[in-house]
Amino acid sequence: MEEQQIQDFVHRVANDEAMQRALRSDPVSVVRREGFSERVERVILRLVPQLAFAQTMGPSEKWWHA
Amino acid sequence: MPATVGLEPLRQMLRTQLLRYLATLPTQLRQDTLVALSVEGKLLHQPCEALDGRWALVPFLLASELSTTIYKECVCSAALAVECVLCATDLLDDVMDEDITPTLVQLGTPRALTVALALLALAQRMLLMPGEQDAPAGLSTRLLDALQDALMRASTGQQADLLAEERSACTLNREECLEIASMKAGSLLSLACRMGALCADVDEAQIKQCAEMGRLLGIAAQLDNDAHDLAALLQPSPSQKSDLRRGKKTLPVVLAAHALCELPGQSALTAESMIQQFASLSQDERGETIAALREGILATWGISLLYRERARACLNMLSTDRTFSSNFYHVLGLDEPGAQECSLFAQ
C-alpha cells in the first residue's frame, strides 16, 4: 500500500543517519533501490529536502480554509 | 499574464448572480450573510484575490471544460450552491472548533449559526430554481441529491472527528484519519466536482471520475492543512492552532504520537501529553517530541502529495480527448502537465 510505503520510508530515514547521508549525496539512487511505483518515487523525491536537509515544507495549498 | 486574470469575468458574473439570490433574503439576514460570504477566500471578498470564490469556480470551470454545451443557468446555480454550502460548513466548523474568526467576532455565535442555516436553505433553493428549458430532465433533483448526500457524509465525518477527540491518539490509526478526511473535506470537494460534471451532462462514468478526483483532492488538501498547522508549532515563535488545544486527532498528530510511543519509557498518555503541551515544554524536553512531530508532519505531507498524484491520475483519464485550461489547473491547485518536473524539489 502506497501510504504505508511513504510512512515507513519517512520513519526509516528519520531514525537512520546513514540513510540521511545517502539521501543527501544521491537521492535518486536511494529511492530507486526501494522499488517504489513511479508515483511513490515522485512523492518521496519531493520530500528529500525535508528528510535529508531538514528544510521546511513547501507552502500550504490552503484549500480548506482559503 | 497570471492564469487567474482570465477568471475575473467569470467571478464577476457569479458574484452578480449571487447578489441577486441574496436580495431575496430579509434585510438583517442578508447583511449577516454578506459578512460571511465576504471574508478572504469567499466569492464576495474585496479586494479580490487570486483564488477567492474557488469553491464556485471549480464546478463552473469543470462543466465548461467537459462540455461545450453547458446549461449556463443551471451550472451557475450549482456553483453558487456549492459556495453557499462551503460557507455554511466553514461557519459550523469554526463554531465547533471554537475558532476565533473575523465572522464569528463580528456576528457572534448565534447569528453565525443562523447564517449557516440560511445558507444551506439558500443553496437548496438555488438548485430548485428553474434553469434552461432544454436542460436534462431531472437535473435539479440530481443536483439536490448530490448536495444532500455530500452534506450527510460531511456530517458523519465531522461526528467521527469530534468523537476521535475523546480517544487517545495512539488508539487511532492512519486509515481512520484518512476516512475522516475523506468524509469531511473529501465529500465537499467531491460535491463541487460532481455538480460540475452533472451540469455538463456527461456520462455516468465521467461523473464518477470527476467526483473521485474531487474526493482525492479534498483529502490531499485536508492533510496538507493539518501538516502545515502542526509544522507551525516547530517555528521559532510557535503558534498553536485550536485543533491541538482541543485534542483533535489529525493524521500528523496520530503519526507523531505513534512515533513517540515507540520510544523507551513512553506511554500513550505521555506521548499525547507531550504533543499537546509542546509549546510549554522546555528546550531539553522538546528533543524527542520534535523528532516525532517532524516525522508525523513529513509522512502526512507525503501522503497528501500521494493523494494529489492520484487526483492528477483521475484528471488525466478525463483529459484523454480534451485539454484542460490553465485556469482550471490553477483553481484545482494542480500543476499543469509539463510543469511537474520543474516543481520537483521546489520550496
mmCIF file of C-alpha atoms in Angstrom:
data_model
loop_
_atom_site.group_PDB
_atom_site.id
_atom_site.type_symbol
_atom_site.label_atom_id
_atom_site.label_comp_id
_atom_site.label_asym_id
_atom_site.label_seq_id
_atom_site.Cartn_x
_atom_site.Cartn_y
_atom_site.Cartn_z
ATOM 1 C CA MET A 1 0.000 0.000 0.000
ATOM 2 C CA GLU A 2 1.445 3.324 -1.085
ATOM 3 C CA GLU A 3 0.505 5.216 2.084
ATOM 4 C CA GLN A 4 2.310 2.621 4.188
ATOM 5 C CA GLN A 5 5.388 2.784 1.937
ATOM 6 C CA ILE A 6 5.649 6.543 2.412
ATOM 7 C CA GLN A 7 5.066 6.301 6.161
ATOM 8 C CA ASP A 8 7.663 3.522 6.537
ATOM 9 C CA PHE A 9 10.261 5.329 4.415
ATOM 10 C CA VAL A 10 9.892 8.552 6.388
ATOM 11 C CA HIS A 11 10.171 6.582 9.636
ATOM 12 C CA ARG A 12 13.318 4.778 8.482
ATOM 13 C CA VAL A 13 15.051 7.947 7.306
ATOM 14 C CA ALA A 14 14.069 9.808 10.469
ATOM 15 C CA ASN A 15 15.769 7.141 12.557
ATOM 16 C CA ASP A 16 18.790 6.320 10.388
ATOM 17 C CA GLU A 17 21.579 8.861 9.933
ATOM 18 C CA ALA A 18 23.321 6.713 7.317
ATOM 19 C CA MET A 19 20.176 6.845 5.172
ATOM 20 C CA GLN A 20 20.019 10.584 5.623
ATOM 21 C CA ARG A 21 23.613 10.905 4.397
ATOM 22 C CA ALA A 22 22.919 8.623 1.434
ATOM 23 C CA LEU A 23 19.848 10.665 0.538
ATOM 24 C CA ARG A 24 21.897 13.848 0.694
ATOM 25 C CA SER A 25 24.526 12.526 -1.692
ATOM 26 C CA ASP A 26 22.454 10.561 -4.207
ATOM 27 C CA PRO A 27 18.693 10.742 -3.567
ATOM 28 C CA VAL A 28 17.599 9.245 -6.878
ATOM 29 C CA SER A 29 19.646 6.047 -6.431
ATOM 30 C CA VAL A 30 18.497 5.597 -2.847
ATOM 31 C CA VAL A 31 14.852 5.970 -3.806
ATOM 32 C CA ARG A 32 15.155 3.769 -6.933
ATOM 33 C CA ARG A 33 16.601 0.948 -4.856
ATOM 34 C CA GLU A 34 13.387 0.830 -2.851
ATOM 35 C CA GLY A 35 11.423 -0.384 -5.869
ATOM 36 C CA PHE A 36 8.541 2.043 -5.369
ATOM 37 C CA SER A 37 5.975 2.812 -8.053
ATOM 38 C CA GLU A 38 6.712 5.914 -10.157
ATOM 39 C CA ARG A 39 4.070 7.784 -8.196
ATOM 40 C CA VAL A 40 5.565 6.987 -4.804
ATOM 41 C CA GLU A 41 9.042 7.756 -6.171
ATOM 42 C CA ARG A 42 7.880 11.229 -7.204
ATOM 43 C CA VAL A 43 6.400 11.828 -3.762
ATOM 44 C CA ILE A 44 9.487 10.625 -1.907
ATOM 45 C CA LEU A 45 11.760 12.745 -4.087
ATOM 46 C CA ARG A 46 9.648 15.777 -3.189
ATOM 47 C CA LEU A 47 10.308 15.002 0.477
ATOM 48 C CA VAL A 48 14.096 14.720 0.135
ATOM 49 C CA PRO A 49 14.879 18.372 1.023
ATOM 50 C CA GLN A 50 12.887 17.972 4.216
ATOM 51 C CA LEU A 51 14.027 14.435 5.049
ATOM 52 C CA ALA A 52 17.720 14.860 4.336
ATOM 53 C CA PHE A 53 18.364 18.588 4.656
ATOM 54 C CA ALA A 54 15.810 19.465 7.355
ATOM 55 C CA GLN A 55 14.274 22.135 5.137
ATOM 56 C CA THR A 56 10.776 23.373 5.861
ATOM 57 C CA MET A 57 7.839 22.200 3.780
ATOM 58 C CA GLY A 58 6.633 23.990 0.703
ATOM 59 C CA PRO A 59 3.755 26.445 1.106
ATOM 60 C CA SER A 60 0.357 25.135 2.089
ATOM 61 C CA GLU A 61 -2.328 24.724 -0.532
ATOM 62 C CA LYS A 62 -4.729 26.291 1.960
ATOM 63 C CA TRP A 63 -7.716 24.628 0.302
ATOM 64 C CA TRP A 64 -9.927 24.045 3.262
ATOM 65 C CA HIS A 65 -9.678 27.367 4.995
ATOM 66 C CA ALA A 66 -8.978 29.513 1.931
ATOM 67 C CA MET B 1 -0.076 37.022 -17.558
ATOM 68 C CA PRO B 2 -1.125 35.184 -14.388
ATOM 69 C CA ALA B 3 -3.536 32.340 -15.070
ATOM 70 C CA THR B 4 -6.112 33.832 -12.733
ATOM 71 C CA VAL B 5 -6.556 37.069 -14.720
ATOM 72 C CA GLY B 6 -8.904 35.220 -17.089
ATOM 73 C CA LEU B 7 -11.048 34.163 -14.153
ATOM 74 C CA GLU B 8 -12.191 37.639 -13.216
ATOM 75 C CA PRO B 9 -15.099 37.947 -15.718
ATOM 76 C CA LEU B 10 -16.413 34.564 -14.577
ATOM 77 C CA ARG B 11 -16.015 35.527 -10.938
ATOM 78 C CA GLN B 12 -17.860 38.803 -11.605
ATOM 79 C CA MET B 13 -20.724 37.010 -13.328
ATOM 80 C CA LEU B 14 -21.053 34.600 -10.382
ATOM 81 C CA ARG B 15 -20.909 37.499 -7.909
ATOM 82 C CA THR B 16 -23.730 39.320 -9.692
ATOM 83 C CA GLN B 17 -25.884 36.216 -9.671
ATOM 84 C CA LEU B 18 -25.122 35.522 -6.002
ATOM 85 C CA LEU B 19 -26.144 39.055 -5.040
ATOM 86 C CA ARG B 20 -29.453 38.521 -6.875
ATOM 87 C CA TYR B 21 -30.152 35.450 -4.764
ATOM 88 C CA LEU B 22 -29.123 37.252 -1.585
ATOM 89 C CA ALA B 23 -31.522 40.083 -2.433
ATOM 90 C CA THR B 24 -34.375 37.642 -1.753
ATOM 91 C CA LEU B 25 -33.370 37.408 1.943
ATOM 92 C CA PRO B 26 -34.799 39.719 4.644
ATOM 93 C CA THR B 27 -32.526 42.744 5.209
ATOM 94 C CA GLN B 28 -30.922 41.760 8.534
ATOM 95 C CA LEU B 29 -30.302 38.192 7.484
ATOM 96 C CA ARG B 30 -28.932 39.384 4.137
ATOM 97 C CA GLN B 31 -26.476 41.717 5.840
ATOM 98 C CA ASP B 32 -25.162 38.974 8.115
ATOM 99 C CA THR B 33 -24.922 36.544 5.204
ATOM 100 C CA LEU B 34 -22.965 39.129 3.209
ATOM 101 C CA VAL B 35 -20.451 39.324 6.078
ATOM 102 C CA ALA B 36 -19.861 35.562 5.914
ATOM 103 C CA LEU B 37 -19.595 35.498 2.117
ATOM 104 C CA SER B 38 -17.149 38.434 2.024
ATOM 105 C CA VAL B 39 -14.259 37.038 4.076
ATOM 106 C CA GLU B 40 -10.975 36.018 2.481
ATOM 107 C CA GLY B 41 -11.403 33.155 0.048
ATOM 108 C CA LYS B 42 -15.116 33.690 -0.475
ATOM 109 C CA LEU B 43 -16.700 34.876 -3.693
ATOM 110 C CA LEU B 44 -17.655 38.352 -2.436
ATOM 111 C CA HIS B 45 -14.281 39.098 -0.823
ATOM 112 C CA GLN B 46 -12.871 42.538 -1.732
ATOM 113 C CA PRO B 47 -10.285 43.424 -2.836
ATOM 114 C CA CYS B 48 -10.430 40.235 -4.821
ATOM 115 C CA GLU B 49 -7.519 37.804 -4.524
ATOM 116 C CA ALA B 50 -6.443 35.147 -6.980
ATOM 117 C CA LEU B 51 -8.399 32.237 -5.537
ATOM 118 C CA ASP B 52 -11.395 33.954 -3.982
ATOM 119 C CA GLY B 53 -14.570 32.077 -4.855
ATOM 120 C CA ARG B 54 -12.618 28.929 -5.607
ATOM 121 C CA TRP B 55 -15.454 26.663 -4.487
ATOM 122 C CA ALA B 56 -17.833 28.223 -7.012
ATOM 123 C CA LEU B 57 -15.215 28.386 -9.739
ATOM 124 C CA VAL B 58 -14.448 24.647 -9.614
ATOM 125 C CA PRO B 59 -17.902 23.371 -10.666
ATOM 126 C CA PHE B 60 -18.399 26.140 -13.229
ATOM 127 C CA LEU B 61 -14.996 25.624 -14.864
ATOM 128 C CA LEU B 62 -15.269 21.837 -14.769
ATOM 129 C CA ALA B 63 -18.650 21.931 -16.517
ATOM 130 C CA SER B 64 -17.259 24.344 -19.126
ATOM 131 C CA GLU B 65 -14.201 22.149 -19.698
ATOM 132 C CA LEU B 66 -16.192 18.919 -20.018
ATOM 133 C CA SER B 67 -18.795 20.166 -22.476
ATOM 134 C CA THR B 68 -19.162 22.959 -24.997
ATOM 135 C CA THR B 69 -22.928 22.996 -24.492
ATOM 136 C CA ILE B 70 -23.386 23.632 -20.808
ATOM 137 C CA TYR B 71 -26.635 24.860 -19.318
ATOM 138 C CA LYS B 72 -25.276 28.130 -18.032
ATOM 139 C CA GLU B 73 -28.124 28.990 -15.643
ATOM 140 C CA CYS B 74 -28.066 25.509 -14.136
ATOM 141 C CA VAL B 75 -24.303 25.439 -13.698
ATOM 142 C CA CYS B 76 -24.304 28.948 -12.261
ATOM 143 C CA SER B 77 -26.893 27.903 -9.652
ATOM 144 C CA ALA B 78 -24.942 24.733 -8.887
ATOM 145 C CA ALA B 79 -21.680 26.668 -8.500
ATOM 146 C CA LEU B 80 -23.297 29.193 -6.160
ATOM 147 C CA ALA B 81 -24.967 26.419 -4.179
ATOM 148 C CA VAL B 82 -21.511 24.929 -3.577
ATOM 149 C CA GLU B 83 -20.190 28.339 -2.492
ATOM 150 C CA CYS B 84 -23.076 28.701 -0.008
ATOM 151 C CA VAL B 85 -22.713 25.161 1.343
ATOM 152 C CA LEU B 86 -18.976 25.624 1.900
ATOM 153 C CA CYS B 87 -19.522 28.956 3.605
ATOM 154 C CA ALA B 88 -22.110 27.287 5.888
ATOM 155 C CA THR B 89 -19.903 24.298 6.744
ATOM 156 C CA ASP B 90 -16.964 26.636 7.411
ATOM 157 C CA LEU B 91 -19.095 28.571 9.912
ATOM 158 C CA LEU B 92 -20.281 25.380 11.601
ATOM 159 C CA ASP B 93 -16.724 24.034 11.703
ATOM 160 C CA ASP B 94 -15.413 27.264 13.242
ATOM 161 C CA VAL B 95 -18.115 27.240 15.922
ATOM 162 C CA MET B 96 -17.479 23.574 16.787
ATOM 163 C CA ASP B 97 -13.715 24.136 16.891
ATOM 164 C CA GLU B 98 -14.183 27.308 18.964
ATOM 165 C CA ASP B 99 -12.047 29.219 16.481
ATOM 166 C CA ILE B 100 -11.927 32.986 16.662
ATOM 167 C CA THR B 101 -12.580 34.129 13.108
ATOM 168 C CA PRO B 102 -13.475 37.603 11.787
ATOM 169 C CA THR B 103 -17.027 36.445 11.019
ATOM 170 C CA LEU B 104 -17.587 34.975 14.482
ATOM 171 C CA VAL B 105 -16.138 38.079 16.108
ATOM 172 C CA GLN B 106 -18.413 40.346 14.082
ATOM 173 C CA LEU B 107 -21.629 38.317 14.256
ATOM 174 C CA GLY B 108 -21.256 36.265 17.416
ATOM 175 C CA THR B 109 -22.018 32.556 17.515
ATOM 176 C CA PRO B 110 -25.855 32.595 17.474
ATOM 177 C CA ARG B 111 -26.092 34.879 14.408
ATOM 178 C CA ALA B 112 -23.300 32.976 12.645
ATOM 179 C CA LEU B 113 -25.233 29.724 13.147
ATOM 180 C CA THR B 114 -28.364 31.380 11.779
ATOM 181 C CA VAL B 115 -26.398 32.462 8.705
ATOM 182 C CA ALA B 116 -25.138 28.897 8.245
ATOM 183 C CA LEU B 117 -28.716 27.609 8.334
ATOM 184 C CA ALA B 118 -29.869 30.273 5.868
ATOM 185 C CA LEU B 119 -27.000 29.456 3.501
ATOM 186 C CA LEU B 120 -27.905 25.764 3.484
ATOM 187 C CA ALA B 121 -31.529 26.634 2.701
ATOM 188 C CA LEU B 122 -30.451 29.138 0.041
ATOM 189 C CA ALA B 123 -28.244 26.523 -1.637
ATOM 190 C CA GLN B 124 -31.205 24.186 -1.958
ATOM 191 C CA ARG B 125 -33.418 26.974 -3.215
ATOM 192 C CA MET B 126 -30.832 27.775 -5.909
ATOM 193 C CA LEU B 127 -30.892 24.207 -7.163
ATOM 194 C CA LEU B 128 -34.685 24.159 -7.347
ATOM 195 C CA MET B 129 -34.914 27.379 -9.395
ATOM 196 C CA PRO B 130 -35.944 26.615 -12.973
ATOM 197 C CA GLY B 131 -32.936 26.728 -15.307
ATOM 198 C CA GLU B 132 -32.875 26.403 -19.092
ATOM 199 C CA GLN B 133 -36.000 24.809 -20.537
ATOM 200 C CA ASP B 134 -33.969 22.296 -22.533
ATOM 201 C CA ALA B 135 -31.826 21.240 -19.561
ATOM 202 C CA PRO B 136 -31.810 17.467 -18.979
ATOM 203 C CA ALA B 137 -34.919 16.214 -17.214
ATOM 204 C CA GLY B 138 -34.375 15.654 -13.534
ATOM 205 C CA LEU B 139 -31.141 17.669 -13.363
ATOM 206 C CA SER B 140 -32.353 19.727 -10.378
ATOM 207 C CA THR B 141 -33.231 16.578 -8.473
ATOM 208 C CA ARG B 142 -29.843 15.020 -9.211
ATOM 209 C CA LEU B 143 -28.024 18.169 -8.102
ATOM 210 C CA LEU B 144 -30.064 18.347 -4.914
ATOM 211 C CA ASP B 145 -29.470 14.671 -4.239
ATOM 212 C CA ALA B 146 -25.706 15.165 -4.699
ATOM 213 C CA LEU B 147 -25.749 18.113 -2.292
ATOM 214 C CA GLN B 148 -27.687 16.265 0.399
ATOM 215 C CA ASP B 149 -25.501 13.176 0.040
ATOM 216 C CA ALA B 150 -22.336 15.258 0.461
ATOM 217 C CA LEU B 151 -23.740 17.063 3.492
ATOM 218 C CA MET B 152 -24.680 13.756 5.102
ATOM 219 C CA ARG B 153 -21.160 12.417 4.530
ATOM 220 C CA ALA B 154 -19.544 15.604 5.808
ATOM 221 C CA SER B 155 -21.741 15.483 8.925
ATOM 222 C CA THR B 156 -20.767 11.855 9.505
ATOM 223 C CA GLY B 157 -17.106 12.812 9.130
ATOM 224 C CA GLN B 158 -17.483 15.738 11.497
ATOM 225 C CA GLN B 159 -19.147 13.489 14.078
ATOM 226 C CA ALA B 160 -16.341 10.933 13.776
ATOM 227 C CA ASP B 161 -13.783 13.726 14.098
ATOM 228 C CA LEU B 162 -15.402 15.029 17.293
ATOM 229 C CA LEU B 163 -15.637 11.544 18.782
ATOM 230 C CA ALA B 164 -11.974 10.922 17.938
ATOM 231 C CA GLU B 165 -11.059 13.902 20.152
ATOM 232 C CA GLU B 166 -12.091 11.795 23.137
ATOM 233 C CA ARG B 167 -9.765 8.938 22.206
ATOM 234 C CA SER B 168 -6.052 8.605 22.776
ATOM 235 C CA ALA B 169 -4.047 9.375 19.615
ATOM 236 C CA CYS B 170 -2.242 6.043 19.945
ATOM 237 C CA THR B 171 -5.532 4.130 19.655
ATOM 238 C CA LEU B 172 -6.245 5.710 16.277
ATOM 239 C CA ASN B 173 -4.603 4.646 13.044
ATOM 240 C CA ARG B 174 -3.849 6.139 9.659
ATOM 241 C CA GLU B 175 -6.853 4.553 7.947
ATOM 242 C CA GLU B 176 -9.279 6.070 10.446
ATOM 243 C CA CYS B 177 -7.743 9.536 9.993
ATOM 244 C CA LEU B 178 -7.908 9.209 6.215
ATOM 245 C CA GLU B 179 -11.535 8.081 6.388
ATOM 246 C CA ILE B 180 -12.424 11.157 8.431
ATOM 247 C CA ALA B 181 -10.582 13.391 5.936
ATOM 248 C CA SER B 182 -12.410 11.656 3.098
ATOM 249 C CA MET B 183 -15.821 12.193 4.673
ATOM 250 C CA LYS B 184 -15.165 15.810 5.667
ATOM 251 C CA ALA B 185 -13.039 17.616 3.072
ATOM 252 C CA GLY B 186 -13.249 14.810 0.504
ATOM 253 C CA SER B 187 -17.028 14.781 0.304
ATOM 254 C CA LEU B 188 -17.271 18.553 -0.135
ATOM 255 C CA LEU B 189 -14.726 18.867 -2.924
ATOM 256 C CA SER B 190 -16.219 15.751 -4.467
ATOM 257 C CA LEU B 191 -19.554 17.602 -4.417
ATOM 258 C CA ALA B 192 -18.062 20.603 -6.238
ATOM 259 C CA CYS B 193 -16.709 18.359 -8.989
ATOM 260 C CA ARG B 194 -19.808 16.151 -9.196
ATOM 261 C CA MET B 195 -22.021 19.248 -9.590
ATOM 262 C CA GLY B 196 -19.873 20.473 -12.478
ATOM 263 C CA ALA B 197 -19.988 17.096 -14.197
ATOM 264 C CA LEU B 198 -23.758 16.746 -13.725
ATOM 265 C CA CYS B 199 -24.296 20.148 -15.356
ATOM 266 C CA ALA B 200 -22.092 19.146 -18.291
ATOM 267 C CA ASP B 201 -24.402 16.173 -18.863
ATOM 268 C CA VAL B 202 -21.503 13.753 -19.375
ATOM 269 C CA ASP B 203 -21.899 10.002 -18.902
ATOM 270 C CA GLU B 204 -22.078 8.341 -15.505
ATOM 271 C CA ALA B 205 -18.508 7.055 -15.678
ATOM 272 C CA GLN B 206 -17.149 10.572 -16.149
ATOM 273 C CA ILE B 207 -19.355 11.931 -13.369
ATOM 274 C CA LYS B 208 -17.904 9.306 -11.024
ATOM 275 C CA GLN B 209 -14.384 10.082 -12.210
ATOM 276 C CA CYS B 210 -14.882 13.795 -11.506
ATOM 277 C CA ALA B 211 -16.357 13.088 -8.072
ATOM 278 C CA GLU B 212 -13.455 10.799 -7.222
ATOM 279 C CA MET B 213 -10.935 13.418 -8.371
ATOM 280 C CA GLY B 214 -12.590 15.906 -6.021
ATOM 281 C CA ARG B 215 -12.590 13.440 -3.127
ATOM 282 C CA LEU B 216 -8.881 12.760 -3.578
ATOM 283 C CA LEU B 217 -8.057 16.462 -3.837
ATOM 284 C CA GLY B 218 -10.130 17.156 -0.740
ATOM 285 C CA ILE B 219 -8.207 14.565 1.273
ATOM 286 C CA ALA B 220 -4.927 15.983 -0.039
ATOM 287 C CA ALA B 221 -5.962 19.485 0.986
ATOM 288 C CA GLN B 222 -7.033 18.411 4.468
ATOM 289 C CA LEU B 223 -3.756 16.548 5.074
ATOM 290 C CA ASP B 224 -1.742 19.456 3.688
ATOM 291 C CA ASN B 225 -3.591 21.789 6.022
ATOM 292 C CA ASP B 226 -3.095 19.513 9.045
ATOM 293 C CA ALA B 227 0.618 19.068 8.294
ATOM 294 C CA HIS B 228 1.209 22.804 7.937
ATOM 295 C CA ASP B 229 -0.800 23.654 11.053
ATOM 296 C CA LEU B 230 1.291 21.296 13.143
ATOM 297 C CA ALA B 231 4.510 22.475 11.481
ATOM 298 C CA ALA B 232 3.735 25.972 12.768
ATOM 299 C CA LEU B 233 4.403 24.573 16.258
ATOM 300 C CA LEU B 234 8.029 23.953 15.305
ATOM 301 C CA GLN B 235 8.667 27.518 14.221
ATOM 302 C CA PRO B 236 10.873 29.745 16.403
ATOM 303 C CA SER B 237 7.720 31.515 17.618
ATOM 304 C CA PRO B 238 5.296 28.594 17.789
ATOM 305 C CA SER B 239 1.653 29.233 17.014
ATOM 306 C CA GLN B 240 -0.739 26.683 18.433
ATOM 307 C CA LYS B 241 -3.913 26.147 16.456
ATOM 308 C CA SER B 242 -7.192 25.368 18.175
ATOM 309 C CA ASP B 243 -7.023 21.823 16.760
ATOM 310 C CA LEU B 244 -4.190 20.944 19.128
ATOM 311 C CA ARG B 245 -5.782 22.680 22.108
ATOM 312 C CA ARG B 246 -8.961 20.707 21.529
ATOM 313 C CA GLY B 247 -7.046 17.447 21.230
ATOM 314 C CA LYS B 248 -8.044 16.989 17.592
ATOM 315 C CA LYS B 249 -6.564 13.760 16.228
ATOM 316 C CA THR B 250 -5.286 14.858 12.857
ATOM 317 C CA LEU B 251 -3.083 12.437 10.928
ATOM 318 C CA PRO B 252 0.248 14.148 11.778
ATOM 319 C CA VAL B 253 -0.682 14.154 15.481
ATOM 320 C CA VAL B 254 -1.597 10.457 15.359
ATOM 321 C CA LEU B 255 1.595 9.507 13.499
ATOM 322 C CA ALA B 256 3.742 11.618 15.831
ATOM 323 C CA ALA B 257 2.077 10.001 18.868
ATOM 324 C CA HIS B 258 2.798 6.547 17.480
ATOM 325 C CA ALA B 259 6.440 7.514 16.855
ATOM 326 C CA LEU B 260 6.745 8.773 20.459
ATOM 327 C CA CYS B 261 5.058 5.658 21.844
ATOM 328 C CA GLU B 262 7.795 3.525 20.289
ATOM 329 C CA LEU B 263 10.459 5.242 22.414
ATOM 330 C CA PRO B 264 11.584 3.572 25.644
ATOM 331 C CA GLY B 265 9.735 4.791 28.710
ATOM 332 C CA GLN B 266 6.904 6.422 26.763
ATOM 333 C CA SER B 267 3.256 5.551 27.143
ATOM 334 C CA ALA B 268 0.267 6.551 25.047
ATOM 335 C CA LEU B 269 -0.689 9.042 27.731
ATOM 336 C CA THR B 270 2.709 10.744 27.996
ATOM 337 C CA ALA B 271 3.144 10.778 24.210
ATOM 338 C CA GLU B 272 -0.108 12.620 23.679
ATOM 339 C CA SER B 273 0.530 14.960 26.560
ATOM 340 C CA MET B 274 3.972 15.893 25.185
ATOM 341 C CA ILE B 275 2.440 16.817 21.847
ATOM 342 C CA GLN B 276 -0.436 18.799 23.312
ATOM 343 C CA GLN B 277 1.812 20.588 25.811
ATOM 344 C CA PHE B 278 4.654 21.060 23.309
ATOM 345 C CA ALA B 279 4.600 24.857 23.352
ATOM 346 C CA SER B 280 5.135 24.879 27.126
ATOM 347 C CA LEU B 281 7.904 22.228 27.204
ATOM 348 C CA SER B 282 11.476 23.234 27.995
ATOM 349 C CA GLN B 283 14.101 23.018 25.244
ATOM 350 C CA ASP B 284 15.505 19.837 26.847
ATOM 351 C CA GLU B 285 12.115 18.187 26.939
ATOM 352 C CA ARG B 286 11.370 19.075 23.347
ATOM 353 C CA GLY B 287 14.099 16.985 21.654
ATOM 354 C CA GLU B 288 12.304 13.657 21.218
ATOM 355 C CA THR B 289 8.970 15.332 20.643
ATOM 356 C CA ILE B 290 10.395 17.489 17.852
ATOM 357 C CA ALA B 291 11.720 14.407 16.066
ATOM 358 C CA ALA B 292 8.352 12.625 16.395
ATOM 359 C CA LEU B 293 6.427 15.701 15.257
ATOM 360 C CA ARG B 294 8.693 16.139 12.242
ATOM 361 C CA GLU B 295 8.153 12.507 11.320
ATOM 362 C CA GLY B 296 4.362 12.789 11.628
ATOM 363 C CA ILE B 297 4.312 16.043 9.678
ATOM 364 C CA LEU B 298 6.511 14.789 6.829
ATOM 365 C CA ALA B 299 4.718 11.445 6.495
ATOM 366 C CA THR B 300 1.388 13.308 6.384
ATOM 367 C CA TRP B 301 2.683 15.767 3.814
ATOM 368 C CA GLY B 302 3.980 12.860 1.729
ATOM 369 C CA ILE B 303 0.596 11.131 1.886
ATOM 370 C CA SER B 304 -1.041 14.432 0.934
ATOM 371 C CA LEU B 305 1.206 14.601 -2.137
ATOM 372 C CA LEU B 306 0.261 10.995 -2.925
ATOM 373 C CA TYR B 307 -3.423 11.910 -2.963
ATOM 374 C CA ARG B 308 -2.652 14.840 -5.267
ATOM 375 C CA GLU B 309 -0.912 12.392 -7.592
ATOM 376 C CA ARG B 310 -3.977 10.148 -7.526
ATOM 377 C CA ALA B 311 -6.242 13.125 -8.247
ATOM 378 C CA ARG B 312 -3.999 14.045 -11.170
ATOM 379 C CA ALA B 313 -4.326 10.488 -12.497
ATOM 380 C CA CYS B 314 -8.119 10.911 -12.422
ATOM 381 C CA LEU B 315 -7.807 14.187 -14.309
ATOM 382 C CA ASN B 316 -5.506 12.555 -16.858
ATOM 383 C CA MET B 317 -8.150 9.908 -17.509
ATOM 384 C CA LEU B 318 -10.689 12.669 -18.111
ATOM 385 C CA SER B 319 -8.334 14.539 -20.420
ATOM 386 C CA THR B 320 -7.731 11.781 -22.983
ATOM 387 C CA ASP B 321 -9.939 13.531 -25.530
ATOM 388 C CA ARG B 322 -9.752 17.121 -24.295
ATOM 389 C CA THR B 323 -7.253 19.665 -22.986
ATOM 390 C CA PHE B 324 -7.989 21.383 -19.728
ATOM 391 C CA SER B 325 -7.215 25.094 -19.419
ATOM 392 C CA SER B 326 -4.509 26.705 -17.277
ATOM 393 C CA ASN B 327 -7.261 28.354 -15.243
ATOM 394 C CA PHE B 328 -8.758 25.004 -14.383
ATOM 395 C CA TYR B 329 -5.438 23.534 -13.224
ATOM 396 C CA HIS B 330 -4.785 26.676 -11.240
ATOM 397 C CA VAL B 331 -8.136 26.631 -9.477
ATOM 398 C CA LEU B 332 -7.723 22.949 -8.636
ATOM 399 C CA GLY B 333 -4.257 23.673 -7.249
ATOM 400 C CA LEU B 334 -2.571 21.235 -9.621
ATOM 401 C CA ASP B 335 0.471 21.885 -11.795
ATOM 402 C CA GLU B 336 -0.204 21.836 -15.500
ATOM 403 C CA PRO B 337 1.217 18.838 -17.398
ATOM 404 C CA GLY B 338 4.876 19.534 -18.117
ATOM 405 C CA ALA B 339 5.254 21.763 -15.075
ATOM 406 C CA GLN B 340 5.613 18.758 -12.752
ATOM 407 C CA GLU B 341 9.310 18.223 -13.335
ATOM 408 C CA CYS B 342 10.038 21.880 -12.617
ATOM 409 C CA SER B 343 8.279 21.726 -9.276
ATOM 410 C CA LEU B 344 10.286 18.731 -8.069
ATOM 411 C CA PHE B 345 12.315 19.889 -5.093
ATOM 412 C CA ALA B 346 10.532 23.253 -5.293
ATOM 413 C CA GLN B 347 10.393 25.100 -1.991
#
